[in-house]
Short mmCIF file of C-alpha atoms and ligand atoms in Angstrom, two decimals:
data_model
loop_
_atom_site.label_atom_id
_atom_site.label_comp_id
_atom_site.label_asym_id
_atom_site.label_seq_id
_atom_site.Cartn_x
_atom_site.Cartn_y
_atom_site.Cartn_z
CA UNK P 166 48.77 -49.03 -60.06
CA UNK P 167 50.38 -45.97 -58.18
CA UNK P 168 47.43 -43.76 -59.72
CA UNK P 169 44.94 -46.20 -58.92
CA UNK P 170 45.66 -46.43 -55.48
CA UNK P 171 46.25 -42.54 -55.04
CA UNK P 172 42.58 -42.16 -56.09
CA UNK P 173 41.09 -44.50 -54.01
CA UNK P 174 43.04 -43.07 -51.20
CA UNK P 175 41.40 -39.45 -52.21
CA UNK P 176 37.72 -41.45 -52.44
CA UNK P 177 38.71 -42.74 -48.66
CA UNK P 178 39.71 -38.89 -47.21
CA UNK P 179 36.65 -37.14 -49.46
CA UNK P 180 34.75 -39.91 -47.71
CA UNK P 181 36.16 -39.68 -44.14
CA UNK P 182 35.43 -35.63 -44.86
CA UNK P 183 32.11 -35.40 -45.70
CA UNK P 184 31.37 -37.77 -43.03
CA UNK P 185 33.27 -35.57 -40.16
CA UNK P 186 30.55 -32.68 -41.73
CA UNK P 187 28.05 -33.65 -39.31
CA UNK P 188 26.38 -30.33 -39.12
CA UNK P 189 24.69 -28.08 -41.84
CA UNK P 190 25.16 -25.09 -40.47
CA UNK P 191 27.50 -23.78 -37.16
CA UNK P 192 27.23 -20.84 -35.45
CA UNK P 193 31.33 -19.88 -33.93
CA UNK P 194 31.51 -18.24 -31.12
CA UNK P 195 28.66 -16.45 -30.45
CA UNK P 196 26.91 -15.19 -26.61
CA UNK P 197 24.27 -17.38 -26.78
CA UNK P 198 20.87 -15.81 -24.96
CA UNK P 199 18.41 -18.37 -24.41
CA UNK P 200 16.52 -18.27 -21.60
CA UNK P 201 14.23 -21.44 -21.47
CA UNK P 202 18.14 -22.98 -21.20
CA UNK P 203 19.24 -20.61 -19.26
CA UNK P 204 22.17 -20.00 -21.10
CA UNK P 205 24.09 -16.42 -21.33
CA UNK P 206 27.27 -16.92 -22.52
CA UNK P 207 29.82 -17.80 -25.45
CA UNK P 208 28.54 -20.79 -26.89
CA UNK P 209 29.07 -22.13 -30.21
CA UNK P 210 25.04 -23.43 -31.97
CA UNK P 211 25.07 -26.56 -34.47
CA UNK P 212 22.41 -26.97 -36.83
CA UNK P 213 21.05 -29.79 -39.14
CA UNK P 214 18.60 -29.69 -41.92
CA UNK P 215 16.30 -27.59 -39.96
CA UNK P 216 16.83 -28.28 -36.37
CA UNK P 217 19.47 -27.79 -33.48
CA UNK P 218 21.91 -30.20 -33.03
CA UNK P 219 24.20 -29.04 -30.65
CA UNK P 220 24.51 -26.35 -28.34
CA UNK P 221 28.20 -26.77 -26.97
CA UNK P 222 31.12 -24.82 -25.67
CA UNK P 223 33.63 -25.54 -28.62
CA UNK P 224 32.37 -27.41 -31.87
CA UNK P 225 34.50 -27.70 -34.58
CA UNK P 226 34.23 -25.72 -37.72
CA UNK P 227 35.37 -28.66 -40.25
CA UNK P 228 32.65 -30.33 -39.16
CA UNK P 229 30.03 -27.84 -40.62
CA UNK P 230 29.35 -27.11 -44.41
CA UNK P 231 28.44 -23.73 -43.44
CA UNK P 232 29.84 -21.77 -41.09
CA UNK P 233 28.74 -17.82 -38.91
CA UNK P 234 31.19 -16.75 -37.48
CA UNK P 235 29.40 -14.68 -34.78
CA UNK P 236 32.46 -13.57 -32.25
CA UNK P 237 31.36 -10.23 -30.46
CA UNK P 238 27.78 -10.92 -31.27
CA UNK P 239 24.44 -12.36 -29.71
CA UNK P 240 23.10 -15.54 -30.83
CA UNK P 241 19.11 -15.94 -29.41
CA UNK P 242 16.14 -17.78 -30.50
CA UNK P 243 14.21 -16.27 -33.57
CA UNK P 244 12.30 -13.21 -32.30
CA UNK P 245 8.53 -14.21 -32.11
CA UNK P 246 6.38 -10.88 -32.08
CA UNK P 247 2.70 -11.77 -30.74
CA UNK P 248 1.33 -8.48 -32.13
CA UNK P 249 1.52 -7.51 -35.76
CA UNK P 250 -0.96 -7.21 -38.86
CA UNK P 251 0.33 -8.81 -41.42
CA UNK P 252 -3.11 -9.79 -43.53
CA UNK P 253 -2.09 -7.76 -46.37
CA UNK P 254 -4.26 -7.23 -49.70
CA UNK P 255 -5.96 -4.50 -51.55
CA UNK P 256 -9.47 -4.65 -51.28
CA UNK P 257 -10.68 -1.22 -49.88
CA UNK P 258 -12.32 -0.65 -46.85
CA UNK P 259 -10.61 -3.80 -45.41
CA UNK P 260 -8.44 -1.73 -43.09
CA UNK P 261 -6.32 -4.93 -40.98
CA UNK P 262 -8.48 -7.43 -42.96
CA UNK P 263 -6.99 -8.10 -46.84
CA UNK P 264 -6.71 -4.49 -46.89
CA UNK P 265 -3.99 -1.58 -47.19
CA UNK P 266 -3.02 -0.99 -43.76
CA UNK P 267 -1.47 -4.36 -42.98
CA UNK P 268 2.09 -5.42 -44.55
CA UNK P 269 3.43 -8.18 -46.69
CA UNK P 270 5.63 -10.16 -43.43
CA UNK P 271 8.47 -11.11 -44.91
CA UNK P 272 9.79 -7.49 -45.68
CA UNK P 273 9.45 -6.33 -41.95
CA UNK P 274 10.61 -9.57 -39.97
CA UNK P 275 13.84 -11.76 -40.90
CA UNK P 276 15.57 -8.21 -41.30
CA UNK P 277 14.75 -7.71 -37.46
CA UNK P 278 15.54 -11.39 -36.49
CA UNK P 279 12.05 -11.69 -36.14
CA UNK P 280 11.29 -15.57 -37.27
CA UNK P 281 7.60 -15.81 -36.14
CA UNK P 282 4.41 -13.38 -36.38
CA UNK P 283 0.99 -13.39 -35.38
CA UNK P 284 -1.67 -11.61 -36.76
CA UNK P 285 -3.31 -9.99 -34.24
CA UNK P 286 -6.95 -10.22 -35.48
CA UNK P 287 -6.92 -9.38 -38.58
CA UNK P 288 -8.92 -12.41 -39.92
CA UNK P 289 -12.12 -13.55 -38.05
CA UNK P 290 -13.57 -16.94 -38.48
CA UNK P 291 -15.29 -15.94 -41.72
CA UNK P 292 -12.02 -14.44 -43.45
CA UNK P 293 -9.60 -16.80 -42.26
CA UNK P 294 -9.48 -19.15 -45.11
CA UNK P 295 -8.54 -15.90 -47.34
CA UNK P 296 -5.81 -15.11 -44.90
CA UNK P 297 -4.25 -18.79 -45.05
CA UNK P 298 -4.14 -18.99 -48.70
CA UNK P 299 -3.11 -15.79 -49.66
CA UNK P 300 -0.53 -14.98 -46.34
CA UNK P 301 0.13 -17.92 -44.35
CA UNK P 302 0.74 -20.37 -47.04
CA UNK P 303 3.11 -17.92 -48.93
CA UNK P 304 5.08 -16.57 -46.53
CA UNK P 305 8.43 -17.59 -45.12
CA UNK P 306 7.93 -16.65 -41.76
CA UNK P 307 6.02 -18.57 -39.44
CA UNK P 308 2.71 -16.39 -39.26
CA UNK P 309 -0.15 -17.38 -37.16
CA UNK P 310 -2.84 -16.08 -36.27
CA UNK P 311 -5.56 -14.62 -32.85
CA UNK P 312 -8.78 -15.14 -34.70
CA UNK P 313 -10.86 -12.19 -34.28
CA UNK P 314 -14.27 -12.54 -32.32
CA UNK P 315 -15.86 -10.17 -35.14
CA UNK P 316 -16.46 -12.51 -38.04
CA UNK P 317 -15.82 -10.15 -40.79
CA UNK P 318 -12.04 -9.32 -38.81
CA UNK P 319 -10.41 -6.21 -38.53
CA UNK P 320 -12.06 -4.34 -41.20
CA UNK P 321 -13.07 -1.02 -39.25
CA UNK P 322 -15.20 0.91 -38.64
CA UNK P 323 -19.10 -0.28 -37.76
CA UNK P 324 -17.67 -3.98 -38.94
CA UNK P 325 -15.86 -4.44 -35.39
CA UNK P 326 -19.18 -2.61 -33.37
CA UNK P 327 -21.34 -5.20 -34.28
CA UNK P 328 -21.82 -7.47 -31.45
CA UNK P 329 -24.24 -9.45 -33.80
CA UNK P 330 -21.20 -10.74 -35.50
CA UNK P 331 -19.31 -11.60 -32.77
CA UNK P 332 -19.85 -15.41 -32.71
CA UNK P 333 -18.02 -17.31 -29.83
CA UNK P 334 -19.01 -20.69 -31.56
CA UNK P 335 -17.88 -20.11 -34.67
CA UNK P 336 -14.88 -18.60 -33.97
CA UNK P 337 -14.15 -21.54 -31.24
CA UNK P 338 -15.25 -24.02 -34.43
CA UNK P 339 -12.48 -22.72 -36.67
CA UNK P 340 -9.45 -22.07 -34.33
CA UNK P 341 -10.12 -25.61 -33.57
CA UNK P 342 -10.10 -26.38 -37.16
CA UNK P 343 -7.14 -24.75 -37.91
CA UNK P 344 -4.22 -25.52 -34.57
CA UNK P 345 -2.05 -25.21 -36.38
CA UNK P 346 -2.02 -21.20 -37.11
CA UNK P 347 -4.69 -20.27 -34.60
CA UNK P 348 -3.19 -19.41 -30.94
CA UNK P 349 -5.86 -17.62 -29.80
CA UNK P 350 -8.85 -14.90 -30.23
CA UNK P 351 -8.74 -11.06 -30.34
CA UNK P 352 -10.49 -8.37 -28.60
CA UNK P 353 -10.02 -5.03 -30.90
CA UNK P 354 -11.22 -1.29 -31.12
CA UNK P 355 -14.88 -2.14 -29.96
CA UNK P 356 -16.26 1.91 -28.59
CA UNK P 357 -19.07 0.46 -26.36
CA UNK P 358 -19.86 0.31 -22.64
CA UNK P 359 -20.77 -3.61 -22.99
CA UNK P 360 -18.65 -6.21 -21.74
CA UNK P 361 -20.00 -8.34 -24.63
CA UNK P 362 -16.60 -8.39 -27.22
CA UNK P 363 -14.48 -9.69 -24.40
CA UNK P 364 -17.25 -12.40 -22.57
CA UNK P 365 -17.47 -13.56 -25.99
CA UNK P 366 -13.42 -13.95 -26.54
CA UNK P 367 -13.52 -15.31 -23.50
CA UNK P 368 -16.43 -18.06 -24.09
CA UNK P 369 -14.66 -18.51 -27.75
CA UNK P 370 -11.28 -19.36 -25.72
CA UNK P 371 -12.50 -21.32 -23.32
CA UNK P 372 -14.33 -23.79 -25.87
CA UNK P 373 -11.25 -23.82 -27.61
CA UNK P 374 -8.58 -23.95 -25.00
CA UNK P 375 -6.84 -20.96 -26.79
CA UNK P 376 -5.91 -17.36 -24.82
CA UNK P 377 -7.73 -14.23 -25.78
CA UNK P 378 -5.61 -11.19 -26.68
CA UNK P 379 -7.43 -8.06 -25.90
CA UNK P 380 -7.05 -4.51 -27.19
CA UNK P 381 -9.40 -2.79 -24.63
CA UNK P 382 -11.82 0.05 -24.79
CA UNK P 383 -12.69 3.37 -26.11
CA UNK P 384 -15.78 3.73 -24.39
CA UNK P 385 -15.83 7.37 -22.60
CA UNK P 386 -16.42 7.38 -19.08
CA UNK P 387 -14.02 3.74 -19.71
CA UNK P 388 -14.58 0.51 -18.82
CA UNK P 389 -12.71 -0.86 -14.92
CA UNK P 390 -9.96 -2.36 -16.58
CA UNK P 391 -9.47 -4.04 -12.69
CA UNK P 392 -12.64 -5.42 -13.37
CA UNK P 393 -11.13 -6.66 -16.58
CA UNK P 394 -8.22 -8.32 -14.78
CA UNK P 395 -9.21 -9.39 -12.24
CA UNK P 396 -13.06 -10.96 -13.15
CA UNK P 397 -13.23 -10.94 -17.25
CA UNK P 398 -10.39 -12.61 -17.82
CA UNK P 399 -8.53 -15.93 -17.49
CA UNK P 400 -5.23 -16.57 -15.91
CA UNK P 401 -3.70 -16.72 -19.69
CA UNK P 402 -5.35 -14.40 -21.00
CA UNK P 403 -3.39 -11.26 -22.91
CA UNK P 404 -3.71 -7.12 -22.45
CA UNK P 405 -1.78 -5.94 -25.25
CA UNK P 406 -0.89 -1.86 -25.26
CA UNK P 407 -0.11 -1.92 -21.94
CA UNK P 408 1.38 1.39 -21.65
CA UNK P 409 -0.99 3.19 -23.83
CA UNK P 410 -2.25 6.70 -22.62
CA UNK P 411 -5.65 6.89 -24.95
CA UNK P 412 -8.85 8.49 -24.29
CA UNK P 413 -11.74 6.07 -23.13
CA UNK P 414 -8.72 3.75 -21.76
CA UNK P 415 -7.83 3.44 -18.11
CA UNK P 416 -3.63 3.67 -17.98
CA UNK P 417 -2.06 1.01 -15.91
CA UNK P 418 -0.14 3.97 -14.40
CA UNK P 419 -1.69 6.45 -12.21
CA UNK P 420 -0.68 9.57 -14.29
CA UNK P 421 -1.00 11.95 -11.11
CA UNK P 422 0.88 9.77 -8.53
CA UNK P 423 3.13 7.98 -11.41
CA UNK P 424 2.45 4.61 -9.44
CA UNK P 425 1.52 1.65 -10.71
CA UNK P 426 -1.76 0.52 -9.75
CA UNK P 427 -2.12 -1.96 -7.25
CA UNK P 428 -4.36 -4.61 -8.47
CA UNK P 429 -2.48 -4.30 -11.91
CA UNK P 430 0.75 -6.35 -9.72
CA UNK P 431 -1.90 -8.61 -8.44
CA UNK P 432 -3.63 -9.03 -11.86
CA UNK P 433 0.02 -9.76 -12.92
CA UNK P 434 0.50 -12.32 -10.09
CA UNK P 435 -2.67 -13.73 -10.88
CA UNK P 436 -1.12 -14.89 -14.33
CA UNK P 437 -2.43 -11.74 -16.82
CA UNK P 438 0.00 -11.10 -19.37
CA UNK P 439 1.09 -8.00 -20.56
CA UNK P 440 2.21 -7.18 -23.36
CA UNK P 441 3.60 -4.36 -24.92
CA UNK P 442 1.80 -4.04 -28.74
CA UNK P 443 3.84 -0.41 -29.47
CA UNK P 444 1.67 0.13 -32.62
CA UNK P 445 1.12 4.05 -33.67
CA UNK P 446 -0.42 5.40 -30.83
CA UNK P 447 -0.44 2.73 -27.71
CA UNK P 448 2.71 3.62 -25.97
CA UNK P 449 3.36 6.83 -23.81
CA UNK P 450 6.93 6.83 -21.83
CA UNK P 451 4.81 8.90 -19.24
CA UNK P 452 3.42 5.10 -18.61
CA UNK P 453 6.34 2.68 -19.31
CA UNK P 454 9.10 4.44 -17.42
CA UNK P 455 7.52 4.88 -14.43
CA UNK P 456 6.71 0.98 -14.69
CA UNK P 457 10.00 -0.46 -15.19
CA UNK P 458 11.51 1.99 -12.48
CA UNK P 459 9.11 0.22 -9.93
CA UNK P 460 10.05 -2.95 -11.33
CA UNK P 461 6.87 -3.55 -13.27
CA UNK P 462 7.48 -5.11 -16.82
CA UNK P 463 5.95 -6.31 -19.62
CA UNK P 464 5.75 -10.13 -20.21
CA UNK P 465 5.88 -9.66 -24.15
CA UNK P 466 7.23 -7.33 -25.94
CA UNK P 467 5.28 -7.08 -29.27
CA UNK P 468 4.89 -4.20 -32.39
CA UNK P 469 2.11 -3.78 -33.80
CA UNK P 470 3.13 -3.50 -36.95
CA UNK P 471 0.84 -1.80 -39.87
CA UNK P 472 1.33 1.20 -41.75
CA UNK P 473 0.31 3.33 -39.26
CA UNK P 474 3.29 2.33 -37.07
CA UNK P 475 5.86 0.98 -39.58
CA UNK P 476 7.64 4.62 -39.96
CA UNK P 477 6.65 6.11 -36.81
CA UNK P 478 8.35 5.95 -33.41
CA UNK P 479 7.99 2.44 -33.29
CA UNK P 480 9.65 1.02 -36.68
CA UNK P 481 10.17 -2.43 -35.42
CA UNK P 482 10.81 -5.14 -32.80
CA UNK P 483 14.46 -4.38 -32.30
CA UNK P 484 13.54 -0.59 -31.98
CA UNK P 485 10.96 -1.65 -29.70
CA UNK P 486 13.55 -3.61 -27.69
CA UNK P 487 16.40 -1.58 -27.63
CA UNK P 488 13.95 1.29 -26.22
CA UNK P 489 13.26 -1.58 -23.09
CA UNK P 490 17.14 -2.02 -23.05
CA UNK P 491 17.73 1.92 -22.53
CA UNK P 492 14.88 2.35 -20.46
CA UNK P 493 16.97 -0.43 -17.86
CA UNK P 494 15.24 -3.19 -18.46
CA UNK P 495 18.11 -6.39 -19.05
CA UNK P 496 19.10 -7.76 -22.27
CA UNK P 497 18.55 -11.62 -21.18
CA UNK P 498 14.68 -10.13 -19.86
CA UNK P 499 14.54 -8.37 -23.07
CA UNK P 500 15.31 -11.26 -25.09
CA UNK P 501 12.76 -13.43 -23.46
CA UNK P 502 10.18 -11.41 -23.85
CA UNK P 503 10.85 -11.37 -27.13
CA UNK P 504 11.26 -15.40 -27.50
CA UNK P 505 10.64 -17.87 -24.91
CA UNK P 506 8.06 -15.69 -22.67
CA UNK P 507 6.04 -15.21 -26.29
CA UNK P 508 6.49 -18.50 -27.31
CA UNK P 509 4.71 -19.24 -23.54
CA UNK P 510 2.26 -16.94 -23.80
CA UNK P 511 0.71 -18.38 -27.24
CA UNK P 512 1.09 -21.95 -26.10
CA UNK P 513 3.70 -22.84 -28.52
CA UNK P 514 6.13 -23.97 -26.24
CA UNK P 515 7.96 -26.04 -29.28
CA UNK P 516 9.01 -22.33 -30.51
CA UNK P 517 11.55 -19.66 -28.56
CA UNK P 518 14.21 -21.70 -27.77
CA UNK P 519 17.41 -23.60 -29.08
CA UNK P 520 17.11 -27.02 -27.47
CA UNK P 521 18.50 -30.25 -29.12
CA UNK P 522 15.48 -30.74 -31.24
CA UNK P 523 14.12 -27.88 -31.61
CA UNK P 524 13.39 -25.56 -34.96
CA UNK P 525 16.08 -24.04 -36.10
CA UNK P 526 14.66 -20.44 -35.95
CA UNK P 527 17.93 -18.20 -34.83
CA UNK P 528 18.36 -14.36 -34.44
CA UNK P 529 22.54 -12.91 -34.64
CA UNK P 530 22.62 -9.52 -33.47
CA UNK P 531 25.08 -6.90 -33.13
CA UNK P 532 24.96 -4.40 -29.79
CA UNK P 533 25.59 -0.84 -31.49
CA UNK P 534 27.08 1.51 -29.23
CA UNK P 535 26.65 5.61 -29.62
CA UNK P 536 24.42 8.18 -29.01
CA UNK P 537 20.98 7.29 -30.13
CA UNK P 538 17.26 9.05 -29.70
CA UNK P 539 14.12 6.75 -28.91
CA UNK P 540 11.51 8.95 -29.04
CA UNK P 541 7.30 7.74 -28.50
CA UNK P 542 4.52 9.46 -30.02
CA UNK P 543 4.56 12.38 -28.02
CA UNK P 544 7.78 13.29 -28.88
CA UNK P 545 9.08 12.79 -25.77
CA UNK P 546 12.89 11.42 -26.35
CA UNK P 547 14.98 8.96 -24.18
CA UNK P 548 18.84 9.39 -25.11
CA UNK P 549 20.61 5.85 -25.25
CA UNK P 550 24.16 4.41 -25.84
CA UNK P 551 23.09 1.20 -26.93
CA UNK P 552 20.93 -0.70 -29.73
CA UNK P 553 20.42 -4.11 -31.29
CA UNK P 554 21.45 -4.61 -35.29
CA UNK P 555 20.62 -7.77 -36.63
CA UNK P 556 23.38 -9.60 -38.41
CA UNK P 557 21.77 -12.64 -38.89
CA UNK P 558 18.43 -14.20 -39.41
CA UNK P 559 17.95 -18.34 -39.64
CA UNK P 560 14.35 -19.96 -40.45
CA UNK P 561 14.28 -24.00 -39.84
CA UNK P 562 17.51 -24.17 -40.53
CA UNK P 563 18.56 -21.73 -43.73
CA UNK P 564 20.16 -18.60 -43.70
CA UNK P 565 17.22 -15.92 -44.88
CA UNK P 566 18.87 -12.48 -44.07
CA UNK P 567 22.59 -11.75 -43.77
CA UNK P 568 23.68 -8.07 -43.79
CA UNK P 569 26.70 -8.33 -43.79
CA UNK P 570 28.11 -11.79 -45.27
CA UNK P 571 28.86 -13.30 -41.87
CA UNK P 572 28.31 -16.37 -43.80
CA UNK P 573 30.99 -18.72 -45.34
CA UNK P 574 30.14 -19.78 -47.97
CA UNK P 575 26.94 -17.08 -48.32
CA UNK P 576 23.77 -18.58 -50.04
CA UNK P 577 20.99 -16.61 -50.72
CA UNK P 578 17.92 -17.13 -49.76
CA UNK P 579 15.62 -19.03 -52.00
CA UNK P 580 12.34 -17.97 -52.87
CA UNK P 581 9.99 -21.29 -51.68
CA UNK P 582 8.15 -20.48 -48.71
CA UNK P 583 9.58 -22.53 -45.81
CA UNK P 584 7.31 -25.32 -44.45
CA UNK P 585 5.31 -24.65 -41.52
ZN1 ZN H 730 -3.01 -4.16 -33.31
#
């Protein structure tokens, strides 16, 4: 009888337990950054399944089956990077389009906290099917996709000079078709005087309701990129490589005076984005410091990553960021620019942000101090004392990178791509 009643007594507290685990995952003690909230401070991040639960000053750790403990670290929304080429494959001459020079995502984001992508134009409307089998669907990041106005995509070369191919109804007709991955069109690499790539984005956009991202000129004397601003384009609409110093490219900064241009503050107030797409080439310091030191700064922060800039001075988003951070720009503005001002300027306001309800996409990070070199492409080097490690990485709810076993108890990441 005794033994009876001792295990029904161990049913009743196993019972009571499992029931006080209302979470599947809490984050302990964290400074939470997230700036849709505006929240900056120690705050401790329930999860369940794959959304937030709770965002609360002191939750409980029995009543988690997992538990980060994240004391002396940041806790922010998954990083969402609005520039990178991630339509990998191997058919030659395919450049950013199935082709070598674009990278496999998972490999390059969840160890930067980065928990959503977008391929910046790597597919157009003819290729995109080929891009959502082969990368969307079988990736664990959340990749989407700025459909490029060249049907063929980024494949180089003559492919992205042929204004024959750019095709605003098509392209329009699939990003409506496909919501779900496409956030808007892209403007790339085009070498002529016309106007006709971007009036064609922007007719594209417009029938779809989508922004345009555009990677502007290379025609030589260059196109008025005021005209750009302030006539071409929508309130909306994106300029990615903002501080790029490139032949056939008019620089945001007045290299002789080292002023910002006026009607690049009004095209700013008028509701152009900028954004920051590092890549190999697109960003001289001779054009962002001048910038943030008259209080000019990017809206996005983005990489454009490929293999061209994977090993170079830009390496990733955290590199990216920390070189904002040591430049003076302030980790909360930093941190939205890489989440909730991102997550804005795609129109996926559901994303960038850890609201009751919301995905459970989470970046941990640690702030390294020292003595560390951020150098651009000139060589031109920026000493700084600080810079962003990621600890942690969560997507919809599971732990998919953990350097260093913050974890109790660790689970690895399982191979299934995560749904979208
Ligand atoms: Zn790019």
């Amino acid at each position: 009888m005794r033994k009876v009643l001792s295990l029904f007594l161990c049913l009743c507290i196993g019972i009571v337990t499992l029931h006080a685990q209302t979470y599947s995952l809490l984050i302990k003690g964290g400074h939470v950054i997230d700036p849709k909230n505006g929240i900056n401070g120690v705050m401790d991040v329930a999860i369940n399944a794959d959304t937030i639960a709770k965002v609360a000053k002191s939750i409980p750790e029995k009543q988690a089956r997992q538990v980060v403990q994240a004391k002396g670290m940041y806790v922010t929304p998954g990083l969402i990077d609005i520039h990178g080429h991630v339509f990998y494959g191997t058919e030659s001459d395919h450049y950013l389009s199935n082709g070598f020079a674009a990278l496999p995502p998972d490999g390059f984001t969840f160890r930067v906290g980065v928990t959503t992508i977008v391929d910046a134009g790597g597919a157009g409307w003819k290729s995109f099917p080929t891009f959502k089998n082969n990368v969307i669907d079988h990736s664990q990041t959340r990749v989407l996709s700025l459909l490029n106005i060249v049907g063929e995509g980024m494949r180089g070369g003559p492919y992205e000079q042929n204004t024959q191919d750019m095709d605003a109804k098509m392209t329009a007709l699939v990003a409506r078709g496909n919501r779900n991955y496409v956030v808007g069109i892209k403007v790339a690499h085009f070498s002529g005087p016309e106007w006709t790539p971007v009036d064609r984005a922007v007719e594209a956009g417009t029938m779809a309701n989508i922004p345009v991202m555009i990677d502007f000129g290379g025609s030589i004397p260059p196109l008025p990129i005021e005209e750009l601003f302030m006539k071409r384009l929508r309130p909306g609409d994106i300029y990615t490589h903002t501080y790029a110093l490139l032949n056939g490219r008019e620089s945001v900064v007045d290299e002789a005076t080292k002023k910002v241009k006026p009607f690049v503050w009004e095209a700013q107030k008028r509701g152009i984005i900028f954004d920051v797409g590092y890549g190999g080439t697109s960003f001289n310091y001779s054009q962002a410091i001048p910038s943030l030191k008259s209080g000019f700064f990017p809206n996005t922060i983005s990489t454009d990553l490929h293999t061209g800039s994977m090993n170079g001075s830009m390496k990733d988003q955290l590199s990216v960021m920390s070189k904002f951070l040591n430049m003076g720009m302030d980790l909360p503005s930093v941190i939205k620019a890489s989440t909730w001002a991102s997550a804005q300027a795609i129109k996926r306001e559901e994303l960038g942000h850890l609201s009751q309800g919301a995905v459970a996409d989470i970046a941990v990070f640690s702030m390294r101090e020292g003595d560390f070199g951020f150098f651009d492409k000139t060589g031109y080097k920026v000493k700084g004392k600080q810079k962003l490690e990621c600890e942690l990485t969560i997507r919809a709810g599971k732990v998919v990178y953990d350097l260093n076993g913050i974890t109790d108890p660790i689970v690895l990441p399982s191979a299934p791509p995560a749904k979208h």
